[in-house]
Short mmCIF file of C-alpha atoms in Angstrom, two decimals:
data_model
loop_
_atom_site.label_atom_id
_atom_site.label_comp_id
_atom_site.label_asym_id
_atom_site.label_seq_id
_atom_site.Cartn_x
_atom_site.Cartn_y
_atom_site.Cartn_z
CA MET A 1 -122.21 -113.17 -138.50
CA ALA A 2 -121.69 -113.39 -142.27
CA ALA A 3 -119.04 -115.86 -143.38
CA GLY A 4 -119.07 -116.69 -147.03
CA PRO A 5 -119.54 -115.48 -150.56
CA THR A 6 -122.77 -113.64 -151.33
CA ALA A 7 -124.77 -113.78 -154.51
CA ALA A 8 -122.74 -110.80 -155.72
CA GLY A 9 -119.53 -112.79 -155.24
CA ASP A 10 -118.10 -110.73 -152.37
CA LEU A 11 -116.52 -112.35 -149.33
CA HIS A 12 -117.40 -111.06 -145.90
CA GLY A 13 -116.44 -111.35 -142.27
CA LEU A 14 -113.90 -113.81 -140.97
CA LEU A 15 -113.59 -115.64 -144.29
CA ALA A 16 -112.67 -112.42 -146.09
CA LEU A 17 -110.10 -111.48 -143.46
CA GLY A 18 -108.60 -114.96 -143.40
CA ILE A 19 -108.28 -115.22 -147.16
CA LEU A 20 -106.80 -111.73 -147.39
CA ILE A 21 -104.08 -112.49 -144.83
CA ALA A 22 -103.44 -115.93 -146.33
CA ALA A 23 -103.03 -114.49 -149.84
CA ALA A 24 -100.74 -111.69 -148.64
CA THR A 25 -98.49 -113.95 -146.59
CA ALA A 26 -98.37 -116.64 -149.28
CA VAL A 27 -97.17 -114.16 -151.91
CA ALA A 28 -94.68 -112.69 -149.41
CA ALA A 29 -93.33 -116.15 -148.59
CA VAL A 30 -92.67 -116.87 -152.28
CA GLY A 31 -91.04 -113.48 -152.79
CA ARG A 32 -88.89 -113.79 -149.69
CA ARG A 33 -87.22 -116.88 -151.19
CA ILE A 34 -85.86 -114.77 -154.04
CA GLY A 35 -85.03 -111.78 -151.86
CA ILE A 36 -87.93 -109.42 -152.62
CA PRO A 37 -89.01 -107.12 -149.74
CA THR A 38 -92.28 -108.21 -148.14
CA VAL A 39 -94.23 -104.94 -148.07
CA PRO A 40 -94.99 -104.66 -151.83
CA LEU A 41 -95.71 -108.41 -151.87
CA TYR A 42 -98.37 -107.98 -149.20
CA VAL A 43 -99.87 -105.35 -151.51
CA LEU A 44 -99.69 -107.76 -154.44
CA GLY A 45 -101.46 -110.44 -152.40
CA GLY A 46 -104.32 -108.00 -151.84
CA VAL A 47 -104.48 -107.25 -155.57
CA PHE A 48 -105.03 -110.93 -156.39
CA VAL A 49 -108.06 -111.35 -154.09
CA GLY A 50 -109.50 -107.90 -154.68
CA PRO A 51 -112.46 -106.87 -156.83
CA HIS A 52 -110.27 -105.81 -159.75
CA VAL A 53 -108.60 -109.21 -160.28
CA ALA A 54 -110.49 -112.05 -158.58
CA GLY A 55 -113.78 -110.17 -158.96
CA ALA A 56 -113.10 -109.36 -162.61
CA VAL A 57 -112.84 -113.05 -163.54
CA GLY A 58 -115.93 -114.08 -161.62
CA LEU A 59 -114.25 -115.42 -158.47
CA PRO A 60 -115.31 -114.43 -154.94
CA SER A 61 -113.43 -111.27 -154.00
CA ILE A 62 -112.97 -108.92 -151.04
CA ALA A 63 -114.23 -105.34 -151.11
CA PRO A 64 -111.76 -102.81 -149.55
CA ALA A 65 -114.47 -101.52 -147.19
CA GLU A 66 -114.71 -104.99 -145.64
CA VAL A 67 -111.34 -104.59 -143.87
CA LEU A 68 -110.98 -100.80 -143.78
CA THR A 69 -111.18 -100.47 -139.98
CA LEU A 70 -108.61 -103.22 -139.42
CA ALA A 71 -106.34 -101.54 -141.98
CA GLU A 72 -106.67 -98.27 -140.03
CA VAL A 73 -105.64 -100.12 -136.85
CA GLY A 74 -102.54 -101.27 -138.73
CA VAL A 75 -101.59 -97.69 -139.60
CA VAL A 76 -102.14 -96.53 -136.01
CA LEU A 77 -99.99 -99.33 -134.56
CA LEU A 78 -97.19 -98.77 -137.07
CA LEU A 79 -97.06 -95.08 -136.17
CA PHE A 80 -97.46 -95.90 -132.47
CA PHE A 81 -94.22 -97.90 -132.67
CA LEU A 82 -92.59 -95.04 -134.55
CA GLY A 83 -93.47 -92.83 -131.59
CA LEU A 84 -92.16 -95.38 -129.07
CA GLU A 85 -88.67 -94.96 -130.50
CA PHE A 86 -88.90 -91.17 -130.68
CA SER A 87 -88.21 -88.64 -127.96
CA LEU A 88 -90.13 -85.36 -127.94
CA ASP A 89 -87.24 -83.80 -126.02
CA ARG A 90 -84.86 -84.81 -128.80
CA LEU A 91 -87.33 -83.53 -131.38
CA ILE A 92 -87.48 -80.13 -129.67
CA ALA A 93 -83.72 -80.03 -129.16
CA ALA A 94 -83.20 -80.76 -132.87
CA ARG A 95 -85.92 -78.37 -134.06
CA ARG A 96 -83.55 -76.21 -136.11
CA LYS A 97 -82.05 -79.20 -137.91
CA LEU A 98 -85.49 -80.74 -138.32
CA SER A 99 -87.02 -77.52 -139.68
CA ALA A 100 -84.22 -77.16 -142.22
CA ALA A 101 -84.42 -80.82 -143.32
CA ALA A 102 -88.23 -80.67 -143.52
CA ALA A 103 -88.10 -77.48 -145.61
CA VAL A 104 -85.70 -79.10 -148.07
CA ASP A 105 -87.96 -82.14 -148.23
CA LEU A 106 -91.06 -80.02 -148.96
CA PHE A 107 -89.53 -77.59 -151.44
CA VAL A 108 -87.73 -80.30 -153.43
CA ASN A 109 -90.45 -82.95 -153.65
CA PHE A 110 -93.78 -81.13 -153.76
CA PRO A 111 -92.85 -79.13 -156.91
CA VAL A 112 -91.85 -82.38 -158.64
CA GLY A 113 -95.39 -83.68 -158.25
CA VAL A 114 -96.93 -80.37 -159.31
CA ALA A 115 -94.77 -80.38 -162.44
CA VAL A 116 -95.85 -83.94 -163.31
CA GLY A 117 -99.51 -83.00 -162.88
CA LEU A 118 -99.17 -79.95 -165.12
CA LEU A 119 -97.11 -81.91 -167.67
CA PHE A 120 -99.94 -84.41 -168.13
CA GLY A 121 -102.67 -81.75 -168.36
CA LEU A 122 -104.40 -82.25 -165.01
CA GLY A 123 -104.80 -78.51 -164.38
CA PRO A 124 -103.99 -76.53 -161.21
CA LEU A 125 -106.16 -78.62 -158.84
CA GLY A 126 -104.96 -81.91 -160.30
CA ALA A 127 -101.35 -80.73 -160.08
CA PHE A 128 -101.91 -79.71 -156.44
CA LEU A 129 -103.20 -83.21 -155.65
CA VAL A 130 -100.36 -84.95 -157.50
CA GLY A 131 -97.94 -82.71 -155.61
CA GLY A 132 -99.23 -84.10 -152.32
CA ILE A 133 -99.17 -87.69 -153.57
CA VAL A 134 -95.54 -87.36 -154.66
CA TYR A 135 -94.37 -85.33 -151.65
CA ILE A 136 -95.47 -87.50 -148.74
CA SER A 137 -93.40 -90.56 -147.81
CA SER A 138 -95.03 -93.60 -146.27
CA SER A 139 -94.62 -93.65 -142.49
CA ALA A 140 -96.11 -97.16 -142.40
CA VAL A 141 -93.86 -98.73 -145.06
CA ILE A 142 -90.74 -96.95 -143.82
CA THR A 143 -91.34 -97.80 -140.17
CA LYS A 144 -91.71 -101.49 -140.95
CA SER A 145 -88.59 -101.46 -143.13
CA LEU A 146 -86.57 -99.65 -140.44
CA VAL A 147 -87.57 -102.30 -137.92
CA ASP A 148 -87.05 -105.25 -140.30
CA LEU A 149 -83.59 -104.05 -141.38
CA GLY A 150 -82.47 -103.09 -137.87
CA TRP A 151 -81.97 -99.43 -138.82
CA ILE A 152 -84.28 -98.15 -136.08
CA ALA A 153 -81.38 -97.64 -133.62
CA ASP A 154 -78.90 -96.31 -136.23
CA PRO A 155 -77.96 -92.61 -136.60
CA GLU A 156 -80.00 -92.15 -139.81
CA ALA A 157 -83.19 -93.08 -137.95
CA GLU A 158 -83.40 -89.64 -136.29
CA PRO A 159 -83.56 -87.52 -139.50
CA VAL A 160 -85.81 -90.14 -141.13
CA LEU A 161 -88.29 -90.16 -138.24
CA GLY A 162 -88.09 -86.40 -137.83
CA THR A 163 -88.84 -85.86 -141.52
CA LEU A 164 -91.79 -88.26 -141.33
CA VAL A 165 -93.24 -86.36 -138.38
CA ALA A 166 -92.79 -83.04 -140.18
CA GLU A 167 -94.43 -84.46 -143.32
CA ASP A 168 -97.39 -85.73 -141.31
CA LEU A 169 -97.92 -82.31 -139.78
CA VAL A 170 -97.70 -80.65 -143.20
CA ILE A 171 -100.11 -83.16 -144.68
CA ALA A 172 -102.64 -82.46 -141.89
CA VAL A 173 -102.84 -78.89 -143.16
CA TYR A 174 -102.66 -80.00 -146.79
CA LEU A 175 -105.58 -82.44 -146.45
CA ALA A 176 -107.80 -79.81 -144.84
CA LEU A 177 -107.03 -77.46 -147.73
CA ALA A 178 -107.47 -80.20 -150.35
CA VAL A 179 -110.89 -81.18 -148.99
CA ALA A 180 -112.14 -77.61 -149.48
CA LEU A 181 -110.62 -77.25 -152.95
CA VAL A 182 -111.91 -80.60 -154.26
CA ALA A 183 -115.40 -79.71 -153.04
CA GLY A 184 -115.22 -76.45 -154.97
CA GLY A 185 -114.41 -74.19 -152.02
CA SER A 186 -111.58 -71.71 -151.47
CA PRO A 187 -108.51 -71.90 -149.20
CA VAL A 188 -110.32 -69.56 -146.80
CA ASP A 189 -113.08 -72.16 -146.38
CA ALA A 190 -110.50 -74.61 -145.04
CA LEU A 191 -109.12 -72.35 -142.30
CA PRO A 192 -111.45 -73.50 -139.46
CA ARG A 193 -110.78 -77.16 -140.26
CA ILE A 194 -107.03 -76.56 -140.34
CA ALA A 195 -107.13 -74.70 -137.00
CA VAL A 196 -109.07 -77.50 -135.28
CA ALA A 197 -106.81 -80.26 -136.60
CA LEU A 198 -103.61 -78.46 -135.64
CA GLY A 199 -105.00 -77.49 -132.23
CA PHE A 200 -105.84 -81.14 -131.52
CA LEU A 201 -102.36 -82.35 -132.50
CA ILE A 202 -100.59 -79.64 -130.49
CA ALA A 203 -102.70 -80.47 -127.42
CA LEU A 204 -101.91 -84.16 -127.91
CA ALA A 205 -98.17 -83.46 -128.17
CA VAL A 206 -98.28 -81.49 -124.91
CA ALA A 207 -100.26 -84.28 -123.21
CA ALA A 208 -97.74 -86.86 -124.41
CA GLN A 209 -94.96 -84.88 -122.78
CA VAL A 210 -96.70 -83.86 -119.55
CA LEU A 211 -99.45 -86.35 -118.73
CA ALA A 212 -98.26 -89.69 -120.14
CA PRO A 213 -95.63 -90.40 -117.42
CA ARG A 214 -98.29 -89.78 -114.74
CA LEU A 215 -100.86 -91.99 -116.45
CA ALA A 216 -98.49 -94.88 -117.17
CA PRO A 217 -99.09 -96.67 -113.81
CA TYR A 218 -102.78 -96.93 -114.72
CA LEU A 219 -102.03 -99.04 -117.81
CA GLY A 220 -101.84 -102.10 -115.55
CA THR A 221 -99.28 -104.45 -114.09
CA SER A 222 -100.25 -107.68 -115.87
CA ASP A 223 -99.37 -108.21 -119.54
CA GLU A 224 -103.05 -108.62 -120.40
CA ASP A 225 -104.03 -105.28 -118.87
CA LEU A 226 -101.02 -103.55 -120.39
CA VAL A 227 -101.82 -104.70 -123.95
CA VAL A 228 -105.57 -104.09 -123.78
CA ARG A 229 -105.38 -100.68 -122.08
CA THR A 230 -102.55 -99.43 -124.29
CA LEU A 231 -104.48 -100.50 -127.37
CA ALA A 232 -107.60 -98.78 -126.06
CA VAL A 233 -105.76 -95.50 -125.44
CA ALA A 234 -104.13 -95.55 -128.89
CA LEU A 235 -107.36 -96.31 -130.75
CA VAL A 236 -109.58 -93.90 -128.80
CA ILE A 237 -107.21 -90.98 -129.31
CA SER A 238 -106.62 -91.85 -132.97
CA GLY A 239 -110.36 -92.11 -133.51
CA LEU A 240 -110.87 -88.71 -131.92
CA ALA A 241 -108.22 -87.30 -134.23
CA LEU A 242 -110.11 -88.57 -137.26
CA SER A 243 -113.34 -87.06 -135.95
CA VAL A 244 -111.82 -83.57 -135.83
CA GLY A 245 -110.15 -83.87 -139.22
CA ALA A 246 -106.64 -84.60 -137.93
CA SER A 247 -104.46 -87.54 -138.93
CA GLU A 248 -105.03 -90.76 -136.98
CA ALA A 249 -101.48 -91.72 -137.88
CA VAL A 250 -99.99 -88.63 -136.24
CA ALA A 251 -102.22 -89.17 -133.20
CA GLY A 252 -100.97 -92.76 -132.91
CA PHE A 253 -97.43 -91.45 -133.16
CA PHE A 254 -97.86 -89.06 -130.23
CA VAL A 255 -99.48 -91.76 -128.08
CA GLY A 256 -96.37 -93.84 -128.76
CA VAL A 257 -94.13 -90.89 -127.85
CA GLY A 258 -95.92 -90.53 -124.52
CA ILE A 259 -95.71 -94.22 -123.57
CA GLY A 260 -92.16 -94.44 -124.90
CA ALA A 261 -91.10 -91.85 -122.33
CA THR A 262 -92.21 -94.10 -119.44
CA PRO A 263 -90.53 -97.17 -117.91
CA LEU A 264 -93.14 -99.26 -119.76
CA HIS A 265 -91.37 -98.77 -123.12
CA ASP A 266 -89.69 -102.18 -123.41
CA ARG A 267 -92.67 -104.20 -122.14
CA VAL A 268 -95.13 -102.41 -124.44
CA ALA A 269 -92.82 -102.88 -127.42
CA ASP A 270 -92.41 -106.61 -126.75
CA ARG A 271 -96.09 -107.36 -126.07
CA ILE A 272 -97.69 -105.32 -128.86
CA ALA A 273 -95.20 -106.02 -131.68
CA PRO A 274 -97.06 -109.18 -132.83
CA LEU A 275 -100.33 -107.21 -133.03
CA ARG A 276 -98.58 -104.51 -135.04
CA ASP A 277 -97.20 -107.04 -137.52
CA ALA A 278 -100.58 -108.75 -138.02
CA PHE A 279 -102.56 -105.54 -138.54
CA ALA A 280 -99.81 -104.10 -140.74
CA VAL A 281 -100.26 -107.02 -143.14
CA VAL A 282 -103.97 -106.19 -143.34
CA PHE A 283 -103.17 -102.56 -144.11
CA PHE A 284 -100.74 -103.34 -146.92
CA ALA A 285 -103.09 -105.95 -148.39
CA TRP A 286 -105.93 -103.40 -148.18
CA VAL A 287 -103.85 -101.16 -150.44
CA GLY A 288 -103.81 -104.03 -152.91
CA LEU A 289 -107.58 -104.46 -152.73
CA ASN A 290 -107.89 -100.87 -153.98
CA THR A 291 -105.56 -101.51 -156.92
CA ASP A 292 -107.12 -101.86 -160.37
CA PRO A 293 -104.32 -103.15 -162.65
CA VAL A 294 -106.19 -102.05 -165.80
CA ALA A 295 -106.65 -98.49 -164.55
CA VAL A 296 -103.04 -98.39 -163.40
CA ALA A 297 -101.90 -99.57 -166.84
CA GLY A 298 -103.82 -96.65 -168.37
CA VAL A 299 -101.67 -94.14 -166.46
CA ALA A 300 -98.41 -96.07 -166.81
CA VAL A 301 -96.59 -93.22 -168.54
CA PRO A 302 -97.32 -90.58 -165.84
CA VAL A 303 -96.47 -93.15 -163.15
CA VAL A 304 -93.12 -93.99 -164.76
CA VAL A 305 -92.26 -90.32 -165.28
CA ALA A 306 -93.23 -89.45 -161.70
CA ALA A 307 -91.24 -92.38 -160.28
CA ALA A 308 -88.19 -91.53 -162.39
CA LEU A 309 -88.22 -87.91 -161.18
CA SER A 310 -89.39 -88.26 -157.61
CA GLY A 311 -87.25 -91.22 -156.56
CA PRO A 312 -83.93 -89.42 -157.10
CA ALA A 313 -85.48 -86.21 -155.73
CA LYS A 314 -86.33 -87.95 -152.46
CA VAL A 315 -82.85 -89.47 -152.20
CA LEU A 316 -81.40 -86.00 -152.81
CA SER A 317 -83.57 -84.19 -150.27
CA GLY A 318 -83.15 -86.96 -147.69
CA GLY A 319 -79.39 -86.94 -148.26
CA ILE A 320 -79.29 -83.19 -147.68
CA GLY A 321 -81.37 -83.74 -144.55
CA GLY A 322 -78.82 -86.27 -143.30
CA GLN A 323 -76.02 -83.78 -143.96
CA ILE A 324 -77.95 -81.14 -141.98
CA TYR A 325 -77.96 -83.60 -139.07
CA GLY A 326 -74.19 -83.96 -139.41
CA LEU A 327 -74.23 -87.55 -140.69
CA SER A 328 -71.57 -89.04 -142.94
CA ARG A 329 -72.23 -89.32 -146.68
CA ARG A 330 -73.01 -93.04 -146.21
CA ARG A 331 -75.55 -92.39 -143.46
CA SER A 332 -76.99 -89.45 -145.42
CA LEU A 333 -77.45 -91.67 -148.46
CA ARG A 334 -79.31 -94.19 -146.27
CA THR A 335 -81.52 -91.36 -145.00
CA GLY A 336 -82.48 -90.52 -148.57
CA LEU A 337 -83.08 -94.15 -149.55
CA ALA A 338 -85.28 -94.70 -146.50
CA LEU A 339 -87.61 -91.84 -147.46
CA VAL A 340 -88.38 -93.11 -150.99
CA PRO A 341 -91.45 -95.33 -150.27
CA ARG A 342 -94.87 -93.68 -150.62
CA GLY A 343 -98.03 -95.18 -149.18
CA GLU A 344 -101.04 -94.50 -147.00
CA PHE A 345 -101.28 -90.71 -147.23
CA SER A 346 -100.95 -90.79 -151.02
CA LEU A 347 -103.88 -93.21 -151.10
CA ILE A 348 -105.90 -90.97 -148.80
CA ILE A 349 -105.37 -88.12 -151.29
CA ALA A 350 -106.43 -90.50 -154.06
CA ALA A 351 -109.65 -91.34 -152.21
CA LEU A 352 -110.34 -87.63 -151.85
CA ALA A 353 -109.73 -87.05 -155.56
CA ALA A 354 -112.25 -89.78 -156.39
CA THR A 355 -114.99 -87.56 -154.93
CA SER A 356 -114.20 -84.64 -157.23
CA PRO A 357 -116.99 -83.44 -159.55
CA ASN A 358 -114.30 -83.09 -162.20
CA PRO A 359 -114.45 -86.44 -164.07
CA THR A 360 -110.83 -86.29 -165.21
CA ILE A 361 -109.52 -85.79 -161.68
CA ALA A 362 -111.91 -88.40 -160.24
CA ARG A 363 -110.83 -90.99 -162.81
CA VAL A 364 -107.12 -90.35 -163.44
CA ILE A 365 -105.65 -89.36 -160.06
CA PRO A 366 -106.81 -92.41 -158.03
CA ALA A 367 -105.40 -94.76 -160.67
CA PHE A 368 -102.18 -92.74 -160.80
CA ALA A 369 -101.83 -92.74 -157.00
CA VAL A 370 -102.28 -96.49 -156.63
CA GLY A 371 -99.82 -97.29 -159.41
CA TYR A 372 -97.33 -94.75 -158.09
CA VAL A 373 -97.57 -96.05 -154.52
CA LEU A 374 -97.08 -99.61 -155.68
CA VAL A 375 -93.98 -98.71 -157.72
CA MET A 376 -92.46 -96.50 -155.02
CA ALA A 377 -93.20 -98.92 -152.16
CA PHE A 378 -91.46 -101.67 -154.09
CA ALA A 379 -88.56 -99.49 -155.27
CA GLY A 380 -88.10 -97.90 -151.86
CA THR A 381 -88.05 -101.08 -149.81
CA LEU A 382 -85.79 -102.74 -152.39
CA ALA A 383 -83.41 -99.75 -152.26
CA MET A 384 -83.25 -100.01 -148.47
CA SER A 385 -82.57 -103.74 -148.54
CA GLU A 386 -79.84 -103.21 -151.16
CA ALA A 387 -78.35 -100.15 -149.43
CA SER A 388 -74.92 -101.75 -149.03
CA ARG A 389 -74.57 -102.33 -152.78
CA ILE A 390 -75.79 -98.80 -153.54
CA GLU A 391 -73.25 -97.38 -151.05
CA ARG A 392 -70.42 -99.27 -152.79
CA TRP A 393 -71.65 -98.06 -156.18
CA ALA A 394 -71.75 -94.47 -154.86
CA GLY A 395 -68.27 -94.80 -153.36
CA VAL A 396 -69.34 -94.03 -149.79
CA ALA A 397 -69.33 -97.54 -148.29
CA ASP A 398 -66.27 -96.90 -146.11
CA GLU A 399 -67.55 -93.69 -144.46
#
């Protein structure tokens, strides 16, 4: 088992994981003292020990691939907890409201990204990719912030979670189409992949509703069995989703929905929450490992323009979504603020862009995505933590 720096200066194994978590939590601890949200600080901790900062000055660093699987576990567990608090019956009952809110979200935010891509000369394919990066909110960042701030049981949680689910379903189709286009194919080439991914997710949603209550007794009576078997179910199903081209995050969500509908909900939530928090730190720090500050600085202008346009656009579309759900203006504003952070899916699109044979797309879009995610994750979590001040400024604090 490798456990130290190699001749190339990379850290591996337990040492890499330990240093990554230590760096992320140390930066977060410093930031917490001055009131900065922890999520972007975990990312910043990863930047410091990654190949683009520590590696660039000759210090041992951590390659993103070294902790990729553990970062994926973090995403799955974050979405699993999102599903635990969500009811498929409520989702179906609110389908008209959800469809309307999701349509507003898509048709307001995706064009903003497309416009930014065209404005900076990235062409139709580049604009399509930037549209996806700007459109999709971060389920992982938002879920953690909802839990940390205690919003998870508030009225705005329903439109927020519903919009995230709708976005994840849209992005499953989007990613299948983007893979074909980046490789030089046509939209028609992506149809089989889209059909398989959607079929898997629909089957999983049905299983969560029908089979999960019957399978719950088999998860075990002791805490040890409950944790290990629940984790096994979540990871196996999420892994299968990845293998058929569907989102592991959405799969984790539906596993959570299924278990959340059983009497095991409270015990599972209590026993697995520490695992979720630990793996979530690895995920956010992994984002930092991928961040090259020099490359991000080179696309600072597009990042700033995109953030300036897309932040208010997300607040607007989320606010309209809250109104569709019949929330007050204060709760609707919170819905919009909660949807501002971008994260894991934007980075997945960036990784896809990096494989493009077009050198401009392969070079510019990954740097743009990382910088944009960092800015929006910080701005979004800060906006949520300062929601009360923003409500007073907007004149809706008493509603």
